[in-house]
Coordinates of C-alpha atoms in Angstrom, one line a residue:
Chain A
X90 CA -6.8 23.6 -0.5
X91 CA -6.5 22.4 -4.1
X92 CA -9.2 20.6 -5.6
X93 CA -8.7 16.8 -5.4
X94 CA -9.7 14.5 -8.2
X95 CA -9.4 10.7 -7.7
X96 CA -8.3 8.5 -10.6
X97 CA -9.2 4.8 -10.6
X98 CA -8.8 2.1 -12.8
X99 CA -6.2 -0.7 -13.9
X100 CA -4.9 -2.2 -17.0
X101 CA -1.6 -1.7 -18.7
X102 CA -3.4 -1.0 -22.0
X103 CA -4.9 2.1 -20.4
X104 CA -1.7 3.6 -18.9
X105 CA -1.2 6.1 -21.8
X106 CA -4.6 7.7 -21.4
X107 CA -4.3 7.7 -17.6
X108 CA -0.9 9.6 -17.8
X109 CA -2.8 12.2 -20.0
X110 CA -5.5 12.5 -17.3
X111 CA -2.9 13.0 -14.7
X112 CA -1.1 15.6 -16.6
X113 CA -4.1 17.5 -17.5
X114 CA -5.5 17.6 -14.0
X115 CA -2.1 18.8 -12.6
X116 CA -2.0 21.5 -15.5
X117 CA -5.5 22.6 -14.1
X118 CA -4.2 22.7 -10.5
X119 CA -6.0 19.8 -9.2
X120 CA -4.4 17.3 -6.6
X121 CA -4.3 13.6 -8.0
X122 CA -5.6 11.0 -5.7
X123 CA -5.0 7.2 -6.4
X124 CA -4.7 3.8 -4.6
X125 CA -0.8 4.3 -5.1
X126 CA 0.0 1.2 -6.8
X127 CA 0.8 0.2 -10.5
X128 CA -0.7 0.5 -13.9
X129 CA -3.4 3.4 -14.1
X130 CA -2.5 4.6 -10.7
X131 CA 1.1 4.8 -11.4
X132 CA 0.5 6.4 -14.8
X133 CA -1.8 9.0 -13.6
X134 CA 0.6 10.0 -10.7
X135 CA 3.5 9.9 -13.4
X136 CA 1.5 12.3 -15.7
X137 CA 0.7 14.6 -12.8
X138 CA 4.3 14.8 -11.5
X139 CA 5.6 15.5 -15.0
X140 CA 3.4 18.5 -15.0
X141 CA 4.5 19.7 -11.8
X142 CA 1.5 18.6 -9.9
X143 CA 0.8 17.0 -6.5
X144 CA -0.1 13.3 -6.0
X145 CA -1.3 11.4 -3.0
X146 CA -1.5 7.5 -2.9
X147 CA -3.8 5.6 -0.5
X148 CA -2.1 2.2 -0.1
X149 CA -3.8 -1.0 0.8
X150 CA -1.0 -2.5 3.0
X151 CA 0.6 -1.7 6.3
X152 CA 3.9 -0.4 4.6
X153 CA 4.8 1.5 1.5
X154 CA 5.4 -1.9 -0.5
X155 CA 4.1 -1.6 -4.0
X156 CA 4.1 2.2 -3.9
X157 CA 4.8 3.7 -7.4
X158 CA 7.7 6.3 -7.4
X159 CA 5.5 9.2 -8.3
X160 CA 3.7 9.8 -5.0
X161 CA 4.3 13.1 -3.0
X162 CA 2.4 11.7 -0.2
X163 CA 1.5 8.1 0.9
X164 CA -1.3 7.1 3.1
X165 CA -0.8 3.7 4.4
X166 CA -4.3 2.5 5.2
X167 CA -3.7 -1.0 6.4
X168 CA -7.2 -1.9 5.4
X169 CA -6.7 -3.8 2.1
X170 CA -9.4 -3.4 -0.6
X171 CA -11.6 -1.4 1.9
X172 CA -9.2 1.5 1.1
X173 CA -11.1 1.7 -2.2
X174 CA -13.7 3.6 -0.3
X175 CA -11.1 6.3 1.0
X176 CA -9.9 6.6 -2.5
X177 CA -13.0 7.7 -4.0
X178 CA -14.3 9.5 -0.9
X179 CA -11.3 11.7 -1.1
X180 CA -12.0 13.0 -4.5
X181 CA -14.2 16.0 -5.2
X182 CA -14.8 14.1 -8.6
X183 CA -13.7 10.7 -9.7
X184 CA -12.3 9.6 -13.2
X185 CA -12.4 5.9 -13.9
X186 CA -9.8 4.7 -16.6
X187 CA -10.3 1.0 -17.5
X188 CA -10.3 -1.1 -14.5
X189 CA -11.7 -4.4 -13.5
X190 CA -13.8 -5.5 -10.3
X191 CA -12.0 -3.3 -7.9
X192 CA -12.7 -0.3 -10.1
X193 CA -16.4 -1.4 -10.2
X194 CA -16.4 -1.4 -6.4
X195 CA -15.0 2.1 -6.5
X196 CA -17.5 3.4 -8.9
X197 CA -20.3 1.8 -6.7
X198 CA -18.8 3.6 -3.6
X199 CA -18.5 6.9 -5.4
X200 CA -22.0 7.0 -6.5
X201 CA -23.1 6.0 -3.1
X202 CA -21.4 9.0 -1.6
X203 CA -22.5 11.2 -4.4
X204 CA -19.3 12.0 -6.0
X205 CA -19.5 13.0 -9.6
X206 CA -18.0 9.9 -11.6
X207 CA -16.6 10.1 -15.1
X208 CA -15.9 6.9 -17.1
X209 CA -13.1 7.4 -19.8
X210 CA -14.4 5.1 -22.6
X211 CA -14.1 2.1 -23.1
X212 CA -14.8 1.3 -19.4
X213 CA -17.6 0.0 -16.9
X214 CA -21.0 1.0 -18.2
X215 CA -23.0 2.2 -14.9
X216 CA -26.1 4.3 -14.8
X217 CA -25.3 7.6 -13.1
X218 CA -21.9 7.9 -14.4
X219 CA -20.8 10.5 -17.0
X220 CA -19.0 9.2 -20.2
X221 CA -15.9 10.8 -21.8
X222 CA -14.3 10.0 -25.0
X223 CA -11.0 11.6 -24.3
X224 CA -8.8 12.6 -21.4
X225 CA -9.5 16.2 -22.2
X226 CA -13.3 15.7 -22.0
X227 CA -12.9 13.6 -18.8
X228 CA -10.9 16.1 -17.0
X229 CA -13.0 19.1 -18.2
X230 CA -16.1 17.2 -17.0
X231 CA -14.6 16.3 -13.5
X232 CA -13.4 19.8 -12.7
X233 CA -16.6 21.2 -13.7
X234 CA -18.6 18.8 -11.5
X235 CA -16.1 18.7 -8.5
X236 CA -17.0 20.3 -5.3
X237 CA -15.9 19.6 -1.8
X238 CA -18.3 17.7 0.2
X239 CA -19.0 18.7 3.9
Chain B
X218 CA 9.1 12.0 -0.7
X219 CA 9.4 13.8 2.5
X220 CA 9.5 12.1 5.9
X221 CA 6.0 11.7 7.4
X222 CA 5.4 12.1 11.1
X223 CA 2.0 11.3 12.7
X224 CA 0.9 13.6 15.5
X225 CA -2.0 12.0 17.5
X226 CA -3.7 13.2 20.7
X227 CA -6.3 15.4 22.0
X228 CA -7.1 17.8 24.8
X229 CA -7.4 21.7 24.5
X230 CA -4.7 21.8 27.3
X231 CA -2.2 20.3 25.1
X232 CA -2.6 22.5 21.9
X233 CA 0.2 24.8 22.7
X234 CA 2.8 21.9 22.8
X235 CA 1.2 20.3 19.9
X236 CA 1.5 23.6 17.7
X237 CA 5.4 23.7 18.8
X238 CA 5.6 20.0 17.5
X239 CA 4.0 20.9 14.2
X240 CA 6.2 23.8 13.9
X241 CA 9.5 22.0 14.8
X242 CA 8.4 19.1 12.3
X243 CA 7.8 21.5 9.5
X244 CA 11.1 23.4 10.1
X245 CA 12.8 20.2 9.8
X246 CA 11.1 19.4 6.4
X247 CA 8.7 16.6 7.7
X248 CA 5.1 16.4 6.6
X249 CA 2.7 16.4 9.4
X250 CA -0.1 13.7 9.3
X251 CA -2.9 13.7 11.7
X252 CA -6.6 12.7 12.0
X253 CA -7.6 16.0 10.5
X254 CA -9.9 17.2 13.2
X255 CA -9.7 19.7 16.2
X256 CA -7.5 20.3 19.3
X257 CA -4.2 18.6 19.1
X258 CA -4.8 17.6 15.5
X259 CA -5.7 21.1 14.5
X260 CA -2.8 22.6 16.6
X261 CA -0.1 20.5 15.1
X262 CA -1.4 21.4 11.6
X263 CA -1.5 25.2 12.4
X264 CA 2.0 24.9 13.7
X265 CA 3.2 23.1 10.7
X266 CA 1.5 25.6 8.3
X267 CA 2.8 28.6 10.2
X268 CA 6.4 27.3 9.5
X269 CA 5.8 26.8 5.7
X270 CA 5.3 23.1 6.1
X271 CA 2.9 20.3 4.6
X272 CA -0.1 18.8 6.3
X273 CA -2.3 16.0 5.8
X274 CA -5.5 15.0 7.5
X275 CA -7.1 11.6 7.6
X276 CA -10.7 12.3 8.4
X277 CA -13.1 9.7 10.0
X278 CA -16.2 10.6 8.1
X279 CA -17.6 10.4 4.5
X280 CA -17.1 14.3 3.9
X281 CA -14.8 17.1 5.0
X282 CA -17.0 18.0 7.8
X283 CA -15.0 18.9 10.8
X284 CA -11.8 19.2 9.1
X285 CA -9.5 22.0 10.5
X286 CA -8.4 24.8 8.2
X287 CA -4.9 24.0 8.3
X288 CA -4.7 21.0 6.0
X289 CA -3.2 20.8 2.6
X290 CA -4.6 17.6 1.7
X291 CA -7.5 15.5 3.1
X292 CA -8.0 11.9 3.1
X293 CA -11.7 11.1 3.6
X294 CA -11.7 7.6 5.0
X295 CA -15.3 6.9 5.6
X296 CA -14.3 4.3 8.2
X297 CA -14.7 6.2 11.6
X298 CA -12.4 5.3 14.4
X299 CA -10.6 2.6 12.4
X300 CA -9.0 5.5 10.6
X301 CA -6.8 5.6 13.6
X302 CA -5.0 2.9 12.1
X303 CA -4.2 4.7 8.8
X304 CA -3.2 7.8 10.8
X305 CA -0.4 5.9 12.6
X306 CA 0.6 3.5 9.8
X307 CA 1.1 6.6 7.6
X308 CA 3.8 8.0 10.0
X309 CA 7.6 7.1 9.7
X310 CA 7.2 7.9 13.4
X311 CA 4.4 8.8 15.7
X312 CA 4.3 11.5 18.4
X313 CA 1.6 11.5 20.9
X314 CA 0.5 14.7 22.7
X315 CA -2.0 14.3 25.5
X316 CA -5.1 12.3 24.3
X317 CA -7.6 9.9 25.7
X318 CA -8.8 6.5 24.5
X319 CA -8.6 7.0 20.8
X320 CA -5.0 8.1 21.5
X321 CA -4.5 4.9 23.3
X322 CA -5.8 2.8 20.3
X323 CA -3.5 4.7 18.1
X324 CA -0.4 3.9 20.4
X325 CA -1.3 0.3 20.4
X326 CA -1.6 0.2 16.5
X327 CA 1.7 2.1 16.0
X328 CA 3.4 -0.4 18.2
X329 CA 1.6 -3.3 16.5
X330 CA 3.1 -1.9 13.2
X331 CA 6.5 -1.2 14.7
X332 CA 6.3 2.5 14.2
X333 CA 8.6 4.3 16.6
X334 CA 6.3 6.2 19.2
X335 CA 7.3 9.2 21.3
X336 CA 4.8 10.3 24.1
X337 CA 5.3 13.9 25.0
X338 CA 4.9 13.9 28.7
X339 CA 2.6 14.0 30.4
X340 CA 0.8 11.3 28.5
X341 CA -0.1 7.6 28.4
X342 CA 2.4 5.4 29.8
X343 CA 3.0 2.3 27.7
X344 CA 6.1 0.1 27.3
X345 CA 7.8 0.3 24.1
X346 CA 7.2 4.1 23.7
X347 CA 9.8 6.8 24.1
X348 CA 9.2 9.6 26.6
X349 CA 10.0 13.2 25.7
X350 CA 10.0 16.2 28.1
X351 CA 9.7 18.7 25.4
X352 CA 8.4 19.3 21.9
X353 CA 12.0 19.6 20.9
X354 CA 13.1 16.4 22.4
X355 CA 10.1 14.7 20.9
X356 CA 10.7 15.8 17.4
X357 CA 14.4 15.2 17.6
X358 CA 13.7 11.5 18.6
X359 CA 10.9 11.1 16.1
X360 CA 13.1 12.3 13.3
X361 CA 16.1 10.1 14.4
X362 CA 14.1 7.1 14.6
X363 CA 11.7 7.7 11.6
X364 CA 12.3 5.4 8.6
X365 CA 9.9 4.4 5.9
X366 CA 8.4 1.0 6.1
X367 CA 8.3 -1.2 3.1
Chain C
X137 CA -30.6 -12.2 20.6
X138 CA -28.2 -13.4 23.1
X139 CA -25.6 -11.1 25.0
X140 CA -22.6 -10.9 23.2
X141 CA -19.2 -10.5 25.0
X142 CA -15.9 -10.0 23.3
X143 CA -12.9 -11.7 24.6
X144 CA -9.6 -10.1 23.5
X145 CA -6.0 -10.8 24.3
X146 CA -3.0 -13.0 23.3
X147 CA -0.2 -15.1 24.9
X148 CA 0.0 -18.8 25.1
X149 CA 0.4 -18.5 29.0
X150 CA -3.1 -17.0 29.2
X151 CA -4.8 -19.7 27.6
X152 CA -6.1 -21.7 30.5
X153 CA -7.8 -18.6 32.0
X154 CA -9.2 -17.6 28.6
X155 CA -10.6 -21.1 28.1
X156 CA -12.2 -20.7 31.6
X157 CA -13.6 -17.2 30.5
X158 CA -15.2 -18.8 27.4
X159 CA -16.7 -21.7 29.3
X160 CA -18.2 -19.4 32.1
X161 CA -19.7 -17.1 29.3
X162 CA -21.2 -20.0 27.6
X163 CA -22.7 -21.4 30.6
X164 CA -24.3 -18.1 31.4
X165 CA -25.7 -18.1 27.7
X166 CA -23.6 -15.3 26.3
X167 CA -22.3 -15.6 22.7
X168 CA -18.5 -15.2 22.6
X169 CA -17.1 -12.9 20.0
X170 CA -13.2 -13.0 19.2
X171 CA -10.7 -12.0 16.5
X172 CA -10.9 -15.6 15.4
X173 CA -7.2 -16.6 15.5
X174 CA -5.1 -18.4 18.0
X175 CA -3.9 -18.4 21.7
X176 CA -6.4 -16.4 23.7
X177 CA -8.8 -16.2 20.9
X178 CA -8.8 -19.9 20.3
X179 CA -8.8 -20.8 24.0
X180 CA -12.0 -18.6 24.7
X181 CA -13.7 -20.1 21.7
X182 CA -12.7 -23.6 22.6
X183 CA -13.9 -23.2 26.3
X184 CA -17.3 -21.7 25.0
X185 CA -17.7 -24.7 22.6
X186 CA -16.9 -27.2 25.3
X187 CA -19.7 -25.8 27.4
X188 CA -22.3 -25.9 24.4
X189 CA -22.0 -22.2 23.6
X190 CA -21.9 -20.0 20.4
X191 CA -18.6 -18.4 19.0
X192 CA -18.1 -15.8 16.4
X193 CA -14.6 -15.1 14.9
X194 CA -14.0 -11.6 13.2
X195 CA -10.9 -12.5 11.1
X196 CA -8.5 -10.0 9.7
X197 CA -7.7 -11.5 6.4
X198 CA -9.7 -12.0 3.1
X199 CA -10.2 -15.7 3.7
X200 CA -10.7 -18.3 6.7
X201 CA -7.0 -18.8 6.9
X202 CA -5.8 -18.8 10.4
X203 CA -9.2 -19.5 11.8
X204 CA -9.2 -21.6 15.0
X205 CA -11.6 -24.8 14.7
X206 CA -13.9 -23.6 17.5
X207 CA -15.8 -21.1 15.7
X208 CA -19.6 -21.4 14.7
X209 CA -19.5 -18.2 12.4
X210 CA -16.8 -16.4 10.8
X211 CA -16.7 -12.9 9.6
X212 CA -14.1 -12.3 7.1
X213 CA -13.4 -8.6 7.4
X214 CA -10.5 -8.3 4.8
X215 CA -9.4 -5.1 6.9
X216 CA -6.4 -6.3 8.9
X217 CA -5.7 -4.9 12.2
X218 CA -8.7 -2.5 11.8
X219 CA -10.9 -5.4 12.5
X220 CA -9.9 -4.9 16.2
X221 CA -12.6 -2.0 16.2
X222 CA -15.2 -4.6 15.1
X223 CA -14.4 -7.1 17.6
X224 CA -14.8 -4.9 20.5
X225 CA -17.7 -2.9 19.1
X226 CA -19.6 -6.3 18.6
X227 CA -19.4 -6.9 22.4
X228 CA -21.9 -5.8 24.8
X229 CA -19.0 -5.8 27.2
X230 CA -15.2 -6.8 26.6
X231 CA -12.9 -9.1 28.6
X232 CA -9.1 -8.7 28.1
X233 CA -6.9 -11.7 28.9
X234 CA -3.3 -11.0 28.7
X235 CA -2.4 -9.3 25.2
X236 CA 0.1 -7.2 23.8
X237 CA -0.3 -4.0 21.5
X238 CA -3.2 -5.2 19.5
X239 CA -5.0 -5.7 22.7
X240 CA -4.1 -2.3 23.9
X241 CA -5.8 -0.8 20.6
X242 CA -8.8 -2.8 21.4
X243 CA -9.0 -1.6 24.9
X244 CA -8.5 2.0 23.5
X245 CA -11.4 1.4 21.0
X246 CA -13.6 -0.3 23.6
X247 CA -13.4 2.5 25.9
X248 CA -14.0 5.0 23.0
X249 CA -17.1 3.3 22.3
X250 CA -18.2 3.3 25.9
X251 CA -18.2 -0.6 26.0
X252 CA -17.5 -1.9 29.7
X253 CA -14.1 -3.5 29.7
X254 CA -12.7 -5.8 32.3
X255 CA -9.1 -6.7 32.5
X256 CA -8.3 -10.1 33.9
X257 CA -5.2 -9.4 35.9
X258 CA -2.3 -9.4 35.2
X259 CA -2.9 -7.3 32.1
X260 CA -2.8 -3.9 30.7
X261 CA -3.5 -1.1 33.4
X262 CA -5.7 1.4 31.8
X263 CA -7.9 3.9 33.8
X264 CA -11.6 3.3 32.9
X265 CA -11.2 -0.4 32.9
X266 CA -12.5 -2.8 35.7
X267 CA -9.9 -5.2 37.2
X268 CA -10.8 -8.8 37.8
X269 CA -8.6 -11.5 39.7
X270 CA -10.4 -14.6 38.4
X271 CA -12.3 -15.7 35.3
X272 CA -15.2 -15.9 37.4
X273 CA -15.0 -12.4 38.5
X274 CA -14.3 -11.1 35.2
X275 CA -17.4 -12.9 33.6
X276 CA -19.5 -11.9 36.5
X277 CA -18.8 -8.2 35.9
X278 CA -19.0 -8.3 32.2
X279 CA -22.5 -9.8 32.4
X280 CA -23.6 -7.4 34.9
X281 CA -22.4 -4.5 32.9
X282 CA -23.2 -5.7 29.6
X283 CA -26.0 -3.9 27.6
X284 CA -26.7 -3.7 23.9
X285 CA -25.8 -0.3 22.4
X286 CA -28.3 1.5 20.1
Chain D
X233 CA -19.3 -24.8 10.5
X234 CA -22.4 -24.3 8.1
X235 CA -22.0 -22.8 4.8
X236 CA -22.4 -19.1 4.8
X237 CA -24.1 -17.3 2.1
X238 CA -24.3 -13.3 1.9
X239 CA -27.3 -11.8 0.6
X240 CA -27.0 -8.4 -0.6
X241 CA -29.3 -5.7 -2.2
X242 CA -31.9 -3.1 -1.6
X243 CA -35.2 -1.9 -2.8
X244 CA -38.6 -2.5 -1.1
X245 CA -40.0 -4.0 -4.2
X246 CA -37.5 -6.9 -3.9
X247 CA -38.4 -7.9 -0.4
X248 CA -40.6 -10.8 -1.4
X249 CA -37.9 -12.5 -3.4
X250 CA -35.3 -11.6 -0.7
X251 CA -37.5 -13.4 1.8
X252 CA -37.7 -16.4 -0.5
X253 CA -33.9 -16.5 -0.9
X254 CA -33.5 -16.4 3.0
X255 CA -36.2 -19.1 3.5
X256 CA -34.6 -21.4 0.9
X257 CA -31.1 -21.0 2.2
X258 CA -32.1 -21.8 5.6
X259 CA -34.0 -25.0 4.6
X260 CA -30.7 -26.0 3.0
X261 CA -28.8 -25.4 6.2
X262 CA -27.0 -22.4 5.0
X263 CA -26.4 -19.4 7.4
X264 CA -27.6 -16.2 6.0
X265 CA -25.2 -13.2 6.2
X266 CA -26.2 -9.6 5.4
X267 CA -25.6 -6.0 6.0
X268 CA -28.1 -6.2 9.0
X269 CA -30.4 -3.3 8.0
X270 CA -33.7 -3.1 6.2
X271 CA -35.4 -3.9 2.9
X272 CA -33.6 -6.9 1.3
X273 CA -31.4 -7.4 4.3
X274 CA -34.2 -7.6 6.6
X275 CA -36.5 -9.7 4.3
X276 CA -33.6 -12.3 3.7
X277 CA -33.0 -12.5 7.3
X278 CA -36.9 -12.8 8.1
X279 CA -37.1 -15.5 5.6
X280 CA -34.2 -17.5 7.1
X281 CA -35.6 -17.1 10.6
X282 CA -39.0 -18.3 9.5
X283 CA -37.5 -21.5 8.3
X284 CA -35.5 -22.1 11.6
X285 CA -32.2 -20.8 10.0
X286 CA -29.4 -18.7 11.5
X287 CA -28.7 -15.2 10.5
X288 CA -25.8 -12.8 10.9
X289 CA -25.9 -8.9 10.3
X290 CA -22.7 -6.9 9.8
X291 CA -23.7 -3.4 10.7
X292 CA -22.1 -0.2 9.5
X293 CA -22.5 1.9 12.8
X294 CA -20.9 1.7 16.2
X295 CA -24.1 0.5 17.9
X296 CA -27.0 -1.8 17.0
X297 CA -29.0 1.3 15.6
X298 CA -31.0 0.1 12.5
X299 CA -30.5 -3.6 13.0
X300 CA -33.4 -5.6 11.9
X301 CA -35.2 -7.7 14.3
X302 CA -34.4 -11.0 12.6
X303 CA -30.7 -11.3 13.3
X304 CA -29.3 -14.1 15.6
X305 CA -25.9 -12.3 15.8
X306 CA -24.7 -8.8 15.0
X307 CA -21.3 -7.6 14.0
X308 CA -20.9 -3.9 14.7
X309 CA -18.3 -2.8 12.4
X310 CA -18.1 0.8 13.0
X311 CA -16.5 1.4 9.4
X312 CA -19.5 2.5 7.5
X313 CA -19.9 1.6 3.8
X314 CA -16.5 -0.2 4.1
X315 CA -18.3 -3.0 5.9
X316 CA -19.7 -4.0 2.4
X317 CA -16.2 -5.8 2.0
X318 CA -16.8 -7.9 5.2
X319 CA -20.4 -8.7 4.0
X320 CA -19.4 -10.3 0.8
X321 CA -16.1 -11.7 2.0
X322 CA -17.9 -13.5 4.6
X323 CA -20.0 -15.5 2.2
X324 CA -18.9 -18.8 0.5
X325 CA -21.2 -17.4 -2.1
X326 CA -23.0 -14.0 -2.6
X327 CA -26.7 -13.6 -3.8
X328 CA -27.6 -10.0 -5.1
X329 CA -31.3 -9.1 -5.0
X330 CA -32.1 -5.8 -6.5
X331 CA -29.8 -3.2 -5.1
X332 CA -28.3 0.2 -6.0
X333 CA -24.9 1.5 -5.8
X334 CA -23.8 0.0 -2.6
X335 CA -24.7 -3.5 -4.1
X336 CA -22.6 -2.6 -7.1
X337 CA -19.7 -2.1 -4.8
X338 CA -20.5 -5.4 -3.1
X339 CA -20.6 -7.2 -6.4
X340 CA -17.2 -5.6 -7.4
X341 CA -15.6 -6.7 -4.1
X342 CA -17.1 -10.2 -4.3
X343 CA -15.5 -10.7 -7.8
X344 CA -12.4 -9.3 -6.6
X345 CA -12.1 -11.7 -3.9
X346 CA -13.3 -14.5 -6.1
X347 CA -16.6 -15.4 -4.5
X348 CA -19.1 -16.9 -6.7
X349 CA -21.9 -14.3 -7.3
X350 CA -25.5 -14.8 -8.2
X351 CA -27.7 -11.9 -9.4
X352 CA -31.3 -12.6 -9.1
X353 CA -32.9 -10.9 -12.2
X354 CA -33.7 -8.1 -12.6
X355 CA -30.3 -6.7 -11.3
X356 CA -27.0 -5.3 -11.9
X357 CA -25.5 -6.7 -15.2
X358 CA -21.8 -7.5 -14.4
X359 CA -19.7 -9.9 -16.4
X360 CA -18.5 -12.6 -14.1
X361 CA -21.7 -13.1 -12.2
X362 CA -24.2 -15.8 -12.7
X363 CA -27.9 -15.0 -13.6
X364 CA -30.8 -16.4 -11.9
X365 CA -34.4 -16.1 -12.8
X366 CA -35.9 -17.5 -9.5
X367 CA -35.0 -17.5 -5.9
X368 CA -34.8 -21.3 -6.3
X369 CA -32.4 -21.1 -9.1
X370 CA -30.2 -18.4 -7.3
X371 CA -30.0 -20.6 -4.1
X372 CA -29.4 -23.8 -6.1
X373 CA -26.3 -22.1 -7.9
X374 CA -25.0 -20.4 -4.7
X375 CA -25.0 -23.6 -2.8
X376 CA -23.4 -25.4 -5.7
X377 CA -20.7 -22.9 -6.2
X378 CA -20.1 -22.1 -2.4
X379 CA -16.9 -23.2 -1.0
X380 CA -14.9 -21.7 1.9
X381 CA -11.9 -19.7 1.2
X382 CA -8.7 -20.3 2.9

């Protein structure tokens, strides 16, 4: 099974960097897991697909509504915002790109579950996370820290 | 995106038929979604992988603990039995093979969400489900009825 | 802490019996737990309140929208149908009155978690459940079988 | 229905202040909602019960295991850390006392759902939250800001 890295965040202004993160992860053979919707989630998925990678989207609703078109596989969770837990738990590491309060919840859950978390600057400042200045640095750290949890 | 069919159930005595279901789904190009653990879930995944297919396991815990070795992708839900909702919601159709009370919950949720449900006999008798006598018949019906929900 | 009994089900035609169940539970000192919405859930809560009892509603949405007016306390779960798990898990025993597929999921979950389940006839026929012909019989059985799980 | 205020947090060193928060909420007639376990959750519940108030605990597991003894009602969610969403969603306002990463997830979810959030200092510094220096100030603000969401 390939390494899985979750990319979380939001904000249209962060899409370019999120796309680079997705592309770099795919080039390194990692599967990209996101919440499956727009902005950062869509950009990371688009970047990964452009590089021939694999993408999984864990959607909040009861149907595929809102899914971006760069997903290979969808998980339709039906549990709303609580799916944020599944998004980060499914990553062997987590990269946060931008983001508002939902991203904060994801960082909190990721740290609770002891997943390595990289925040691509600028972004939430939370103790226990690693800071990265560039997509390259974020991906490098995430893949070095990633390890399956069992 | 490939059609996704969820295979639910349990019981070691149903593994052979579950493996056939997984194999037939993979041969027809469908991705197999399960709860990611043993018995029917493992057998369906093994059958799909043996035929070159793709498998996704939606695990109940907070790690990969208990995951069977025939999964291409894991979703670590962290929500225990409530992940049964995600398992059936993620299928464009659902096939039940054997199973106990957890499977009954999955059938109930699948019908609530208007997913087509095939019960491979013998199995739970629930109005609103389709009955199939063989793995071939179950897969045939599931793929004919499957359609993405948005 | 008082004994908690979950009342699940749906169907306007079952409201009168659900109200009797709620009333009888309250008269015996049990707290009534439901999914917090209409029909059977509302009727059971109304019955309990009419007898001076205590009611808890575990809602599926992210607000109080749809809550019936006979709830003392609401839990706003935000997890949609997955809250069915919490509804039955929170009962020291479960009584099903009428109901469709969501109720079937609840019966499946209740039996998975080894909660005693009484089906007030007519209703879903599931092995492992107790059958009751009247609200009195259902409540009598539920309270005799109820015990906190820890 | 009484106003419901959720008290979140952790850390034995914060118990005294959490107990004061619970007591003050109860004196003002608010129901105290927590995650039902120890430390801050237990202390807030104990404070509320000592003042004759009402307490609800939303537990992560499938049984009452770990529940503190100052709960009037328990919701057994069965969804692990994802129950953090329900804890804050069920509050008309949220007060954070101490806390680690789980509390951060709760603050993130509370702000996502537009619940008023008060952080009793010292505590997580998150934009969009109100800061309070004392339990009195925290309770005052929470009750002034609390309003049911529908």
